[in-house]
């Protein structure tokens, strides 16, 4: 290591450190693993987990993280982030500039549910540690959310979907892999309480993908800010694909009406048997 | 599908279309595949390929694309994009804002080699179609690059590495999977010509990762702008990891000296046998 | 104005409204004023005030707002926002992409003092409305800040300056223009209390430019988020100038050390007599 | 000034320099002027010119630059950059993140005319130096543009306006200030040739604001990239005002239709006599 502390300046000139990646001539280690050994032997989703957490996931964990990353990869033309990216792309801006514009259109109201739902779950589980049942705690938390006007609560309900197929599938995978622990259990307890709560009058508030991601990340021990970061990483391919499509298929400088669009891709098709 | 007009509004109100993702209540199709069927059955890298190209990769192609995505996932603390992200993160900006700042620090001189090298390869292969040998064409292209002062040529040479381990490994995987066709062959022919070119006096200009990505993407039929986009997607996890590490480990508002840093992560370790 | 529905589409198609700028063929009104009438007759800083607040400033107010905008226009090479912009520019990214990267490097710890100091001032003035003297309120607020570990408090102290010349001058201009009212008075009362506070042991915590902007904006009736926005607008020219200079004077892809730089511009010079 | 080496470190540690702003404790010089002397004595637009060019503008030049900055300050709700900013703001993103998203939505097709028109003017003036009349050169350039399909040519025509009131006024101010030299003359010569060109069949292609800015900046000696940068600086207040308005007046997560909006601000009003 070249620069140690330069003595004569009162220690103000520290060497700072990173534990992510070591770069030496002709040798790159990601969290200790040679990058050329990782290439071809692990999956990209596993490499993301390794980089963010410091360790390779177990095969189960890896499968779960990849399912999570896929679950949020794109949501069509209507999210504001997609429209921000397309509005940049239509001016002839670069794809990277368009992607960055899209990343900037995640805020408290879009994507923010992952962090906020995690907080709700942490609050509920803190209550549960005092000896109450999950169901009692869920009722208490639901009452608080309703009293604060937080309806729909973070992690529940969706603008388009009455049942979010991504949430259902993610929770199913977590169950199959036996990693659905207290966060998932509390999320389900809260869903049940909400579905019966007199103040909501039978309004349907199913678990959405943000809620499922918040709970699953809690159960596999990812800090909230890592879960939030996974969400952004997962959507970047979608933002890029929309930016490319905008520049390929549409005239420049068009007025992009988020309500006047249709889908003209392939009809529904099934994965072949070979995929598993 | 032709773009239909929505009837009754005088034709001013075209419906525009997307072929990426279909959103209906409770049903999300990515390029025709139900997202909940993809989750748990394909890998994130394969989903990225599907979204960008319209089709699932073959297993070989999928393996190659995942290796490519991993090859560029991070390059330590020194790239300007990483420093842009860290300079945002040190002010207490959001992780997403920091990631966006990092994405904006890819330009002609960083990341730009993928597009420029692809152009060189396309020029060389166009020449080759006139009947000359790859070696003759490579000599002609090398002479042109040297005459224009484009030294190192895009796709060759590296600030740190005399042999880029990522490029070596990516080309090896492409070879094993038997997808190394004319782009890769021309890239290798050019490397050979450069290594012996009198004007370069024995200067080492090995293929770098940008060059390897440019050639491999050419051989598997990805358009240049998709190759360029893959590069950005692949680095986003690295930018996010550095932003998170900056906020976790360092005091706010520090002066980030790109030359005064060290690595304090795990020593080199090997993948266990189970990984393949 | 209530939001009207566009007729004949079943009410699904609300018309949304803006009160900023009216665009008709060959006629552009900014807050009601023809843009071609504004051009040549008002100053850019006044136009910014008009656009953000809805009214032209009085001449005094205009002078104050322009002084504020100039006060934050640049702060040399060391702020993280400048370094983020330069790290983008060194890669050959566009000037606009570099500027955007710089804007993203304003966070809680940089630029955030304007909003946080405004909150402190609002809290203090709310106390004062209960009948206590400004000095008593300032003592109470200072005790709270110290108890919470908020030292230096938002709006006080600076990494480089023991007296911030911009803050001094801005408060002087506000005084000359007779717009220094309760916010400025409370800010000064707080500065006095801090300078004598036993817990701070004589540590110098002068009003900084963020604090002066927060107070002056409070006194002229600008909402906190407008004050915060003025700060960003004011620094954009600085970010642009650094990005241009980086690309003009420096080699691409350099390692930008924030501590190894010097100034080589003109020596101190004075405004001629004609300027007033 | 040559870049000096910091002594004693073997020359690996260049000190890099900036000529923009000098920062010493309690003393900030912008291009040599004490910032606290500039505050209250020059206008923000003049400070922008100083920072970007190195010198204070003459009063005429300052007036012209301020008129230019105002001319592009906002263009209502329809430009893609404004929509990108609003799509970020509607998610609850920060104002600075929304502004950055807007800045990223300037591309080849939006804002790009300033650089491209400048190139056309430079080409025309290079021709004129060979002895041909401006009118002959304009005809030659127009023929080239038409042959290349560059219709409308950069700097001419507008989506909304048949006469761009901003361009008309800017050129008028330049004329009054007697700074309309060869760039402006060539721009006008080209406009005349285009209006009579048989291949255009009488299509109206008036000078637009980008063209006027390109010519005026040429005549006052600003390099093309500075003119381009002024454009971005000038629009930032508009992007900020739309982001603030979006968060103040509209519900979060709305679908922003760029064709379904109306203006509900003040009716046309006139500047009072005091303004000049």
mmCIF file with all atom_site columns, C-alpha atoms in Angstrom, chain C residues 1 3 13 15-28 31-33 35-37 39-44 46 48 51 54-57 63 66-67 69-71 74-77 86 95-96 103-104 106-107 160-163 165-166 169-170 225-226 228-229 237-238 240-242 244-245 248-250 254 257 260-266 268-272 274-276, chain D residues 1 3 13 15-28 31-33 35-37 39-44 46 48 51 54-57 63 66-67 69-71 74-77 86 95-96 100 103 106-107 160-163 165-166 169-170 225-226 228-229 237-238 240-242 244-245 248-250 254 257 260-266 268-272 274-276:
data_model
loop_
_atom_site.group_PDB
_atom_site.id
_atom_site.type_symbol
_atom_site.label_atom_id
_atom_site.label_alt_id
_atom_site.label_comp_id
_atom_site.label_asym_id
_atom_site.label_entity_id
_atom_site.label_seq_id
_atom_site.pdbx_PDB_ins_code
_atom_site.Cartn_x
_atom_site.Cartn_y
_atom_site.Cartn_z
_atom_site.occupancy
_atom_site.B_iso_or_equiv
_atom_site.pdbx_formal_charge
_atom_site.auth_seq_id
_atom_site.auth_comp_id
_atom_site.auth_asym_id
_atom_site.auth_atom_id
_atom_site.pdbx_PDB_model_num
ATOM 1   C CA . UNK C 1 1   ? -59.652 27.427 -11.059 1.00 0.00 ? 1   UNK C CA 1
ATOM 2   C CA . UNK C 1 3   ? -59.950 21.364 -12.927 1.00 0.00 ? 3   UNK C CA 1
ATOM 3   C CA . UNK C 1 13  ? -59.602 12.546 -19.157 1.00 0.00 ? 13  UNK C CA 1
ATOM 4   C CA . UNK C 1 15  ? -57.356 18.458 -17.987 1.00 0.00 ? 15  UNK C CA 1
ATOM 5   C CA . UNK C 1 16  ? -54.577 19.422 -15.637 1.00 0.00 ? 16  UNK C CA 1
ATOM 6   C CA . UNK C 1 17  ? -53.385 22.969 -15.309 1.00 0.00 ? 17  UNK C CA 1
ATOM 7   C CA . UNK C 1 18  ? -50.273 25.030 -14.882 1.00 0.00 ? 18  UNK C CA 1
ATOM 8   C CA . UNK C 1 19  ? -50.073 28.648 -13.806 1.00 0.00 ? 19  UNK C CA 1
ATOM 9   C CA . UNK C 1 20  ? -46.468 29.143 -14.887 1.00 0.00 ? 20  UNK C CA 1
ATOM 10  C CA . UNK C 1 21  ? -46.320 29.723 -18.595 1.00 0.00 ? 21  UNK C CA 1
ATOM 11  C CA . UNK C 1 22  ? -48.933 30.025 -21.292 1.00 0.00 ? 22  UNK C CA 1
ATOM 12  C CA . UNK C 1 23  ? -47.956 28.846 -24.756 1.00 0.00 ? 23  UNK C CA 1
ATOM 13  C CA . UNK C 1 24  ? -49.976 29.827 -27.772 1.00 0.00 ? 24  UNK C CA 1
ATOM 14  C CA . UNK C 1 25  ? -48.732 30.094 -31.322 1.00 0.00 ? 25  UNK C CA 1
ATOM 15  C CA . UNK C 1 26  ? -46.324 33.047 -31.452 1.00 0.00 ? 26  UNK C CA 1
ATOM 16  C CA . UNK C 1 27  ? -47.173 34.121 -27.904 1.00 0.00 ? 27  UNK C CA 1
ATOM 17  C CA . UNK C 1 28  ? -45.448 33.005 -24.703 1.00 0.00 ? 28  UNK C CA 1
ATOM 18  C CA . UNK C 1 31  ? -46.810 34.334 -15.297 1.00 0.00 ? 31  UNK C CA 1
ATOM 19  C CA . UNK C 1 32  ? -48.849 36.612 -17.555 1.00 0.00 ? 32  UNK C CA 1
ATOM 20  C CA . UNK C 1 33  ? -46.011 38.701 -18.989 1.00 0.00 ? 33  UNK C CA 1
ATOM 21  C CA . UNK C 1 35  ? -41.613 36.826 -22.686 1.00 0.00 ? 35  UNK C CA 1
ATOM 22  C CA . UNK C 1 36  ? -40.460 39.222 -25.407 1.00 0.00 ? 36  UNK C CA 1
ATOM 23  C CA . UNK C 1 37  ? -41.497 42.142 -23.214 1.00 0.00 ? 37  UNK C CA 1
ATOM 24  C CA . UNK C 1 39  ? -36.424 40.283 -22.460 1.00 0.00 ? 39  UNK C CA 1
ATOM 25  C CA . UNK C 1 40  ? -34.261 43.393 -22.223 1.00 0.00 ? 40  UNK C CA 1
ATOM 26  C CA . UNK C 1 41  ? -36.368 44.945 -19.496 1.00 0.00 ? 41  UNK C CA 1
ATOM 27  C CA . UNK C 1 42  ? -35.857 42.801 -16.434 1.00 0.00 ? 42  UNK C CA 1
ATOM 28  C CA . UNK C 1 43  ? -32.871 40.855 -15.122 1.00 0.00 ? 43  UNK C CA 1
ATOM 29  C CA . UNK C 1 44  ? -32.479 37.073 -15.170 1.00 0.00 ? 44  UNK C CA 1
ATOM 30  C CA . UNK C 1 46  ? -35.855 38.842 -11.408 1.00 0.00 ? 46  UNK C CA 1
ATOM 31  C CA . UNK C 1 48  ? -36.316 33.524 -11.767 1.00 0.00 ? 48  UNK C CA 1
ATOM 32  C CA . UNK C 1 51  ? -41.294 32.240 -12.320 1.00 0.00 ? 51  UNK C CA 1
ATOM 33  C CA . UNK C 1 54  ? -45.735 34.377 -9.433  1.00 0.00 ? 54  UNK C CA 1
ATOM 34  C CA . UNK C 1 55  ? -44.872 38.058 -9.134  1.00 0.00 ? 55  UNK C CA 1
ATOM 35  C CA . UNK C 1 56  ? -42.113 40.411 -10.160 1.00 0.00 ? 56  UNK C CA 1
ATOM 36  C CA . UNK C 1 57  ? -39.934 41.392 -7.236  1.00 0.00 ? 57  UNK C CA 1
ATOM 37  C CA . UNK C 1 63  ? -31.500 43.189 -5.741  1.00 0.00 ? 63  UNK C CA 1
ATOM 38  C CA . UNK C 1 66  ? -29.724 38.521 -7.265  1.00 0.00 ? 66  UNK C CA 1
ATOM 39  C CA . UNK C 1 67  ? -27.208 38.941 -4.430  1.00 0.00 ? 67  UNK C CA 1
ATOM 40  C CA . UNK C 1 69  ? -28.001 33.875 -6.412  1.00 0.00 ? 69  UNK C CA 1
ATOM 41  C CA . UNK C 1 70  ? -24.489 35.279 -6.837  1.00 0.00 ? 70  UNK C CA 1
ATOM 42  C CA . UNK C 1 71  ? -23.453 34.338 -3.307  1.00 0.00 ? 71  UNK C CA 1
ATOM 43  C CA . UNK C 1 74  ? -19.417 28.776 -7.129  1.00 0.00 ? 74  UNK C CA 1
ATOM 44  C CA . UNK C 1 75  ? -17.173 27.628 -4.324  1.00 0.00 ? 75  UNK C CA 1
ATOM 45  C CA . UNK C 1 76  ? -14.077 26.399 -6.109  1.00 0.00 ? 76  UNK C CA 1
ATOM 46  C CA . UNK C 1 77  ? -12.956 22.874 -6.793  1.00 0.00 ? 77  UNK C CA 1
ATOM 47  C CA . UNK C 1 86  ? -15.746 17.014 -12.942 1.00 0.00 ? 86  UNK C CA 1
ATOM 48  C CA . UNK C 1 95  ? -21.812 19.122 -20.213 1.00 0.00 ? 95  UNK C CA 1
ATOM 49  C CA . UNK C 1 96  ? -25.485 18.641 -19.406 1.00 0.00 ? 96  UNK C CA 1
ATOM 50  C CA . UNK C 1 103 ? -26.878 18.639 -9.013  1.00 0.00 ? 103 UNK C CA 1
ATOM 51  C CA . UNK C 1 104 ? -27.272 15.100 -7.631  1.00 0.00 ? 104 UNK C CA 1
ATOM 52  C CA . UNK C 1 106 ? -26.401 17.977 -2.981  1.00 0.00 ? 106 UNK C CA 1
ATOM 53  C CA . UNK C 1 107 ? -27.694 16.104 0.028   1.00 0.00 ? 107 UNK C CA 1
ATOM 54  C CA . UNK C 1 160 ? -13.116 26.678 5.481   1.00 0.00 ? 160 UNK C CA 1
ATOM 55  C CA . UNK C 1 161 ? -14.262 30.035 6.693   1.00 0.00 ? 161 UNK C CA 1
ATOM 56  C CA . UNK C 1 162 ? -14.266 31.389 10.227  1.00 0.00 ? 162 UNK C CA 1
ATOM 57  C CA . UNK C 1 163 ? -16.297 34.321 8.953   1.00 0.00 ? 163 UNK C CA 1
ATOM 58  C CA . UNK C 1 165 ? -17.951 36.719 3.684   1.00 0.00 ? 165 UNK C CA 1
ATOM 59  C CA . UNK C 1 166 ? -21.057 35.831 1.673   1.00 0.00 ? 166 UNK C CA 1
ATOM 60  C CA . UNK C 1 169 ? -22.551 40.681 2.849   1.00 0.00 ? 169 UNK C CA 1
ATOM 61  C CA . UNK C 1 170 ? -26.002 39.177 2.286   1.00 0.00 ? 170 UNK C CA 1
ATOM 62  C CA . UNK C 1 225 ? -38.758 24.729 -0.616  1.00 0.00 ? 225 UNK C CA 1
ATOM 63  C CA . UNK C 1 226 ? -38.352 27.804 -2.844  1.00 0.00 ? 226 UNK C CA 1
ATOM 64  C CA . UNK C 1 228 ? -33.878 25.393 -1.238  1.00 0.00 ? 228 UNK C CA 1
ATOM 65  C CA . UNK C 1 229 ? -34.561 25.515 -4.967  1.00 0.00 ? 229 UNK C CA 1
ATOM 66  C CA . UNK C 1 237 ? -23.496 27.979 -13.518 1.00 0.00 ? 237 UNK C CA 1
ATOM 67  C CA . UNK C 1 238 ? -20.617 26.951 -11.270 1.00 0.00 ? 238 UNK C CA 1
ATOM 68  C CA . UNK C 1 240 ? -21.240 24.073 -15.760 1.00 0.00 ? 240 UNK C CA 1
ATOM 69  C CA . UNK C 1 241 ? -18.105 26.228 -15.619 1.00 0.00 ? 241 UNK C CA 1
ATOM 70  C CA . UNK C 1 242 ? -16.131 23.480 -13.864 1.00 0.00 ? 242 UNK C CA 1
ATOM 71  C CA . UNK C 1 244 ? -16.267 23.084 -19.291 1.00 0.00 ? 244 UNK C CA 1
ATOM 72  C CA . UNK C 1 245 ? -12.909 23.839 -17.662 1.00 0.00 ? 245 UNK C CA 1
ATOM 73  C CA . UNK C 1 248 ? -10.763 22.232 -21.896 1.00 0.00 ? 248 UNK C CA 1
ATOM 74  C CA . UNK C 1 249 ? -7.746  22.143 -19.640 1.00 0.00 ? 249 UNK C CA 1
ATOM 75  C CA . UNK C 1 250 ? -7.273  18.607 -18.376 1.00 0.00 ? 250 UNK C CA 1
ATOM 76  C CA . UNK C 1 254 ? -7.522  11.743 -14.892 1.00 0.00 ? 254 UNK C CA 1
ATOM 77  C CA . UNK C 1 257 ? -7.541  14.635 -6.231  1.00 0.00 ? 257 UNK C CA 1
ATOM 78  C CA . UNK C 1 260 ? -3.977  18.640 -4.869  1.00 0.00 ? 260 UNK C CA 1
ATOM 79  C CA . UNK C 1 261 ? -5.242  21.659 -6.734  1.00 0.00 ? 261 UNK C CA 1
ATOM 80  C CA . UNK C 1 262 ? -4.317  25.295 -6.995  1.00 0.00 ? 262 UNK C CA 1
ATOM 81  C CA . UNK C 1 263 ? -5.784  28.485 -8.389  1.00 0.00 ? 263 UNK C CA 1
ATOM 82  C CA . UNK C 1 264 ? -4.159  30.004 -11.463 1.00 0.00 ? 264 UNK C CA 1
ATOM 83  C CA . UNK C 1 265 ? -6.722  32.623 -12.448 1.00 0.00 ? 265 UNK C CA 1
ATOM 84  C CA . UNK C 1 266 ? -6.375  36.403 -12.193 1.00 0.00 ? 266 UNK C CA 1
ATOM 85  C CA . UNK C 1 268 ? -7.627  39.982 -6.949  1.00 0.00 ? 268 UNK C CA 1
ATOM 86  C CA . UNK C 1 269 ? -9.117  42.847 -8.926  1.00 0.00 ? 269 UNK C CA 1
ATOM 87  C CA . UNK C 1 270 ? -11.765 45.443 -8.145  1.00 0.00 ? 270 UNK C CA 1
ATOM 88  C CA . UNK C 1 271 ? -15.000 46.355 -9.837  1.00 0.00 ? 271 UNK C CA 1
ATOM 89  C CA . UNK C 1 272 ? -14.680 49.618 -11.721 1.00 0.00 ? 272 UNK C CA 1
ATOM 90  C CA . UNK C 1 274 ? -19.229 52.191 -13.293 1.00 0.00 ? 274 UNK C CA 1
ATOM 91  C CA . UNK C 1 275 ? -20.608 49.116 -11.518 1.00 0.00 ? 275 UNK C CA 1
ATOM 92  C CA . UNK C 1 276 ? -23.222 49.719 -8.898  1.00 0.00 ? 276 UNK C CA 1
ATOM 93  C CA . UNK D 2 1   ? 0.455   28.904 -16.114 1.00 0.00 ? 1   UNK D CA 1
ATOM 94  C CA . UNK D 2 3   ? 1.106   22.886 -14.072 1.00 0.00 ? 3   UNK D CA 1
ATOM 95  C CA . UNK D 2 13  ? 1.458   13.983 -7.920  1.00 0.00 ? 13  UNK D CA 1
ATOM 96  C CA . UNK D 2 15  ? -1.134  19.819 -8.724  1.00 0.00 ? 15  UNK D CA 1
ATOM 97  C CA . UNK D 2 16  ? -3.989  20.613 -11.036 1.00 0.00 ? 16  UNK D CA 1
ATOM 98  C CA . UNK D 2 17  ? -5.336  24.099 -11.390 1.00 0.00 ? 17  UNK D CA 1
ATOM 99  C CA . UNK D 2 18  ? -8.533  26.004 -11.842 1.00 0.00 ? 18  UNK D CA 1
ATOM 100 C CA . UNK D 2 19  ? -8.891  29.588 -12.971 1.00 0.00 ? 19  UNK D CA 1
ATOM 101 C CA . UNK D 2 20  ? -12.516 29.932 -11.910 1.00 0.00 ? 20  UNK D CA 1
ATOM 102 C CA . UNK D 2 21  ? -12.680 30.552 -8.212  1.00 0.00 ? 21  UNK D CA 1
ATOM 103 C CA . UNK D 2 22  ? -10.100 31.024 -5.515  1.00 0.00 ? 22  UNK D CA 1
ATOM 104 C CA . UNK D 2 23  ? -11.024 29.844 -2.039  1.00 0.00 ? 23  UNK D CA 1
ATOM 105 C CA . UNK D 2 24  ? -9.054  30.964 0.958   1.00 0.00 ? 24  UNK D CA 1
ATOM 106 C CA . UNK D 2 25  ? -10.304 31.242 4.491   1.00 0.00 ? 25  UNK D CA 1
ATOM 107 C CA . UNK D 2 26  ? -12.830 34.101 4.597   1.00 0.00 ? 26  UNK D CA 1
ATOM 108 C CA . UNK D 2 27  ? -12.029 35.161 1.023   1.00 0.00 ? 27  UNK D CA 1
ATOM 109 C CA . UNK D 2 28  ? -13.698 33.907 -2.150  1.00 0.00 ? 28  UNK D CA 1
ATOM 110 C CA . UNK D 2 31  ? -12.395 35.147 -11.587 1.00 0.00 ? 31  UNK D CA 1
ATOM 111 C CA . UNK D 2 32  ? -10.458 37.540 -9.360  1.00 0.00 ? 32  UNK D CA 1
ATOM 112 C CA . UNK D 2 33  ? -13.392 39.532 -7.967  1.00 0.00 ? 33  UNK D CA 1
ATOM 113 C CA . UNK D 2 35  ? -17.704 37.509 -4.237  1.00 0.00 ? 35  UNK D CA 1
ATOM 114 C CA . UNK D 2 36  ? -18.952 39.895 -1.572  1.00 0.00 ? 36  UNK D CA 1
ATOM 115 C CA . UNK D 2 37  ? -18.049 42.813 -3.804  1.00 0.00 ? 37  UNK D CA 1
ATOM 116 C CA . UNK D 2 39  ? -23.055 40.727 -4.543  1.00 0.00 ? 39  UNK D CA 1
ATOM 117 C CA . UNK D 2 40  ? -25.345 43.739 -4.820  1.00 0.00 ? 40  UNK D CA 1
ATOM 118 C CA . UNK D 2 41  ? -23.276 45.354 -7.565  1.00 0.00 ? 41  UNK D CA 1
ATOM 119 C CA . UNK D 2 42  ? -23.702 43.124 -10.602 1.00 0.00 ? 42  UNK D CA 1
ATOM 120 C CA . UNK D 2 43  ? -26.598 41.025 -11.867 1.00 0.00 ? 43  UNK D CA 1
ATOM 121 C CA . UNK D 2 44  ? -26.835 37.250 -11.739 1.00 0.00 ? 44  UNK D CA 1
ATOM 122 C CA . UNK D 2 46  ? -23.547 39.097 -15.539 1.00 0.00 ? 46  UNK D CA 1
ATOM 123 C CA . UNK D 2 48  ? -22.858 33.814 -15.099 1.00 0.00 ? 48  UNK D CA 1
ATOM 124 C CA . UNK D 2 51  ? -17.819 32.751 -14.524 1.00 0.00 ? 51  UNK D CA 1
ATOM 125 C CA . UNK D 2 54  ? -13.468 35.034 -17.451 1.00 0.00 ? 54  UNK D CA 1
ATOM 126 C CA . UNK D 2 55  ? -14.505 38.666 -17.797 1.00 0.00 ? 55  UNK D CA 1
ATOM 127 C CA . UNK D 2 56  ? -17.347 40.915 -16.810 1.00 0.00 ? 56  UNK D CA 1
ATOM 128 C CA . UNK D 2 57  ? -19.569 41.750 -19.760 1.00 0.00 ? 57  UNK D CA 1
ATOM 129 C CA . UNK D 2 63  ? -28.075 43.132 -21.291 1.00 0.00 ? 63  UNK D CA 1
ATOM 130 C CA . UNK D 2 66  ? -29.657 38.424 -19.693 1.00 0.00 ? 66  UNK D CA 1
ATOM 131 C CA . UNK D 2 67  ? -32.188 38.677 -22.536 1.00 0.00 ? 67  UNK D CA 1
ATOM 132 C CA . UNK D 2 69  ? -31.171 33.683 -20.459 1.00 0.00 ? 69  UNK D CA 1
ATOM 133 C CA . UNK D 2 70  ? -34.741 34.932 -20.057 1.00 0.00 ? 70  UNK D CA 1
ATOM 134 C CA . UNK D 2 71  ? -35.733 33.886 -23.572 1.00 0.00 ? 71  UNK D CA 1
ATOM 135 C CA . UNK D 2 74  ? -39.528 28.217 -19.662 1.00 0.00 ? 74  UNK D CA 1
ATOM 136 C CA . UNK D 2 75  ? -41.710 26.932 -22.440 1.00 0.00 ? 75  UNK D CA 1
ATOM 137 C CA . UNK D 2 76  ? -44.752 25.605 -20.624 1.00 0.00 ? 76  UNK D CA 1
ATOM 138 C CA . UNK D 2 77  ? -45.716 22.048 -19.897 1.00 0.00 ? 77  UNK D CA 1
ATOM 139 C CA . UNK D 2 86  ? -42.681 16.390 -13.657 1.00 0.00 ? 86  UNK D CA 1
ATOM 140 C CA . UNK D 2 95  ? -36.716 18.876 -6.413  1.00 0.00 ? 95  UNK D CA 1
ATOM 141 C CA . UNK D 2 96  ? -33.008 18.552 -7.227  1.00 0.00 ? 96  UNK D CA 1
ATOM 142 C CA . UNK D 2 100 ? -31.567 16.711 -12.893 1.00 0.00 ? 100 UNK D CA 1
ATOM 143 C CA . UNK D 2 103 ? -31.629 18.456 -17.603 1.00 0.00 ? 103 UNK D CA 1
ATOM 144 C CA . UNK D 2 106 ? -32.061 17.694 -23.636 1.00 0.00 ? 106 UNK D CA 1
ATOM 145 C CA . UNK D 2 107 ? -30.701 15.833 -26.616 1.00 0.00 ? 107 UNK D CA 1
ATOM 146 C CA . UNK D 2 160 ? -45.708 25.631 -32.226 1.00 0.00 ? 160 UNK D CA 1
ATOM 147 C CA . UNK D 2 161 ? -44.715 29.018 -33.489 1.00 0.00 ? 161 UNK D CA 1
ATOM 148 C CA . UNK D 2 162 ? -44.772 30.321 -37.057 1.00 0.00 ? 162 UNK D CA 1
ATOM 149 C CA . UNK D 2 163 ? -42.870 33.360 -35.828 1.00 0.00 ? 163 UNK D CA 1
ATOM 150 C CA . UNK D 2 165 ? -41.342 35.911 -30.603 1.00 0.00 ? 165 UNK D CA 1
ATOM 151 C CA . UNK D 2 166 ? -38.199 35.193 -28.581 1.00 0.00 ? 166 UNK D CA 1
ATOM 152 C CA . UNK D 2 169 ? -36.906 40.089 -29.841 1.00 0.00 ? 169 UNK D CA 1
ATOM 153 C CA . UNK D 2 170 ? -33.393 38.751 -29.251 1.00 0.00 ? 170 UNK D CA 1
ATOM 154 C CA . UNK D 2 225 ? -20.009 24.942 -26.108 1.00 0.00 ? 225 UNK D CA 1
ATOM 155 C CA . UNK D 2 226 ? -20.554 28.023 -23.939 1.00 0.00 ? 226 UNK D CA 1
ATOM 156 C CA . UNK D 2 228 ? -24.921 25.399 -25.494 1.00 0.00 ? 228 UNK D CA 1
ATOM 157 C CA . UNK D 2 229 ? -24.244 25.613 -21.765 1.00 0.00 ? 229 UNK D CA 1
ATOM 158 C CA . UNK D 2 237 ? -35.410 27.706 -13.242 1.00 0.00 ? 237 UNK D CA 1
ATOM 159 C CA . UNK D 2 238 ? -38.246 26.508 -15.480 1.00 0.00 ? 238 UNK D CA 1
ATOM 160 C CA . UNK D 2 240 ? -37.494 23.745 -10.945 1.00 0.00 ? 240 UNK D CA 1
ATOM 161 C CA . UNK D 2 241 ? -40.720 25.758 -11.119 1.00 0.00 ? 241 UNK D CA 1
ATOM 162 C CA . UNK D 2 242 ? -42.565 22.889 -12.829 1.00 0.00 ? 242 UNK D CA 1
ATOM 163 C CA . UNK D 2 244 ? -42.414 22.575 -7.407  1.00 0.00 ? 244 UNK D CA 1
ATOM 164 C CA . UNK D 2 245 ? -45.800 23.158 -9.039  1.00 0.00 ? 245 UNK D CA 1
ATOM 165 C CA . UNK D 2 248 ? -47.872 21.511 -4.779  1.00 0.00 ? 248 UNK D CA 1
ATOM 166 C CA . UNK D 2 249 ? -50.877 21.250 -7.033  1.00 0.00 ? 249 UNK D CA 1
ATOM 167 C CA . UNK D 2 250 ? -51.210 17.688 -8.236  1.00 0.00 ? 250 UNK D CA 1
ATOM 168 C CA . UNK D 2 254 ? -50.650 10.790 -11.637 1.00 0.00 ? 254 UNK D CA 1
ATOM 169 C CA . UNK D 2 257 ? -50.747 13.549 -20.331 1.00 0.00 ? 257 UNK D CA 1
ATOM 170 C CA . UNK D 2 260 ? -54.490 17.384 -21.757 1.00 0.00 ? 260 UNK D CA 1
ATOM 171 C CA . UNK D 2 261 ? -53.358 20.465 -19.941 1.00 0.00 ? 261 UNK D CA 1
ATOM 172 C CA . UNK D 2 262 ? -54.441 24.074 -19.727 1.00 0.00 ? 262 UNK D CA 1
ATOM 173 C CA . UNK D 2 263 ? -53.108 27.350 -18.372 1.00 0.00 ? 263 UNK D CA 1
ATOM 174 C CA . UNK D 2 264 ? -54.806 28.828 -15.334 1.00 0.00 ? 264 UNK D CA 1
ATOM 175 C CA . UNK D 2 265 ? -52.366 31.586 -14.377 1.00 0.00 ? 265 UNK D CA 1
ATOM 176 C CA . UNK D 2 266 ? -52.860 35.328 -14.693 1.00 0.00 ? 266 UNK D CA 1
ATOM 177 C CA . UNK D 2 268 ? -51.789 38.884 -20.002 1.00 0.00 ? 268 UNK D CA 1
ATOM 178 C CA . UNK D 2 269 ? -50.420 41.839 -18.076 1.00 0.00 ? 269 UNK D CA 1
ATOM 179 C CA . UNK D 2 270 ? -47.879 44.540 -18.900 1.00 0.00 ? 270 UNK D CA 1
ATOM 180 C CA . UNK D 2 271 ? -44.696 45.634 -17.255 1.00 0.00 ? 271 UNK D CA 1
ATOM 181 C CA . UNK D 2 272 ? -45.158 48.946 -15.449 1.00 0.00 ? 272 UNK D CA 1
ATOM 182 C CA . UNK D 2 274 ? -40.710 51.727 -13.939 1.00 0.00 ? 274 UNK D CA 1
ATOM 183 C CA . UNK D 2 275 ? -39.233 48.642 -15.631 1.00 0.00 ? 275 UNK D CA 1
ATOM 184 C CA . UNK D 2 276 ? -36.684 49.283 -18.278 1.00 0.00 ? 276 UNK D CA 1
#
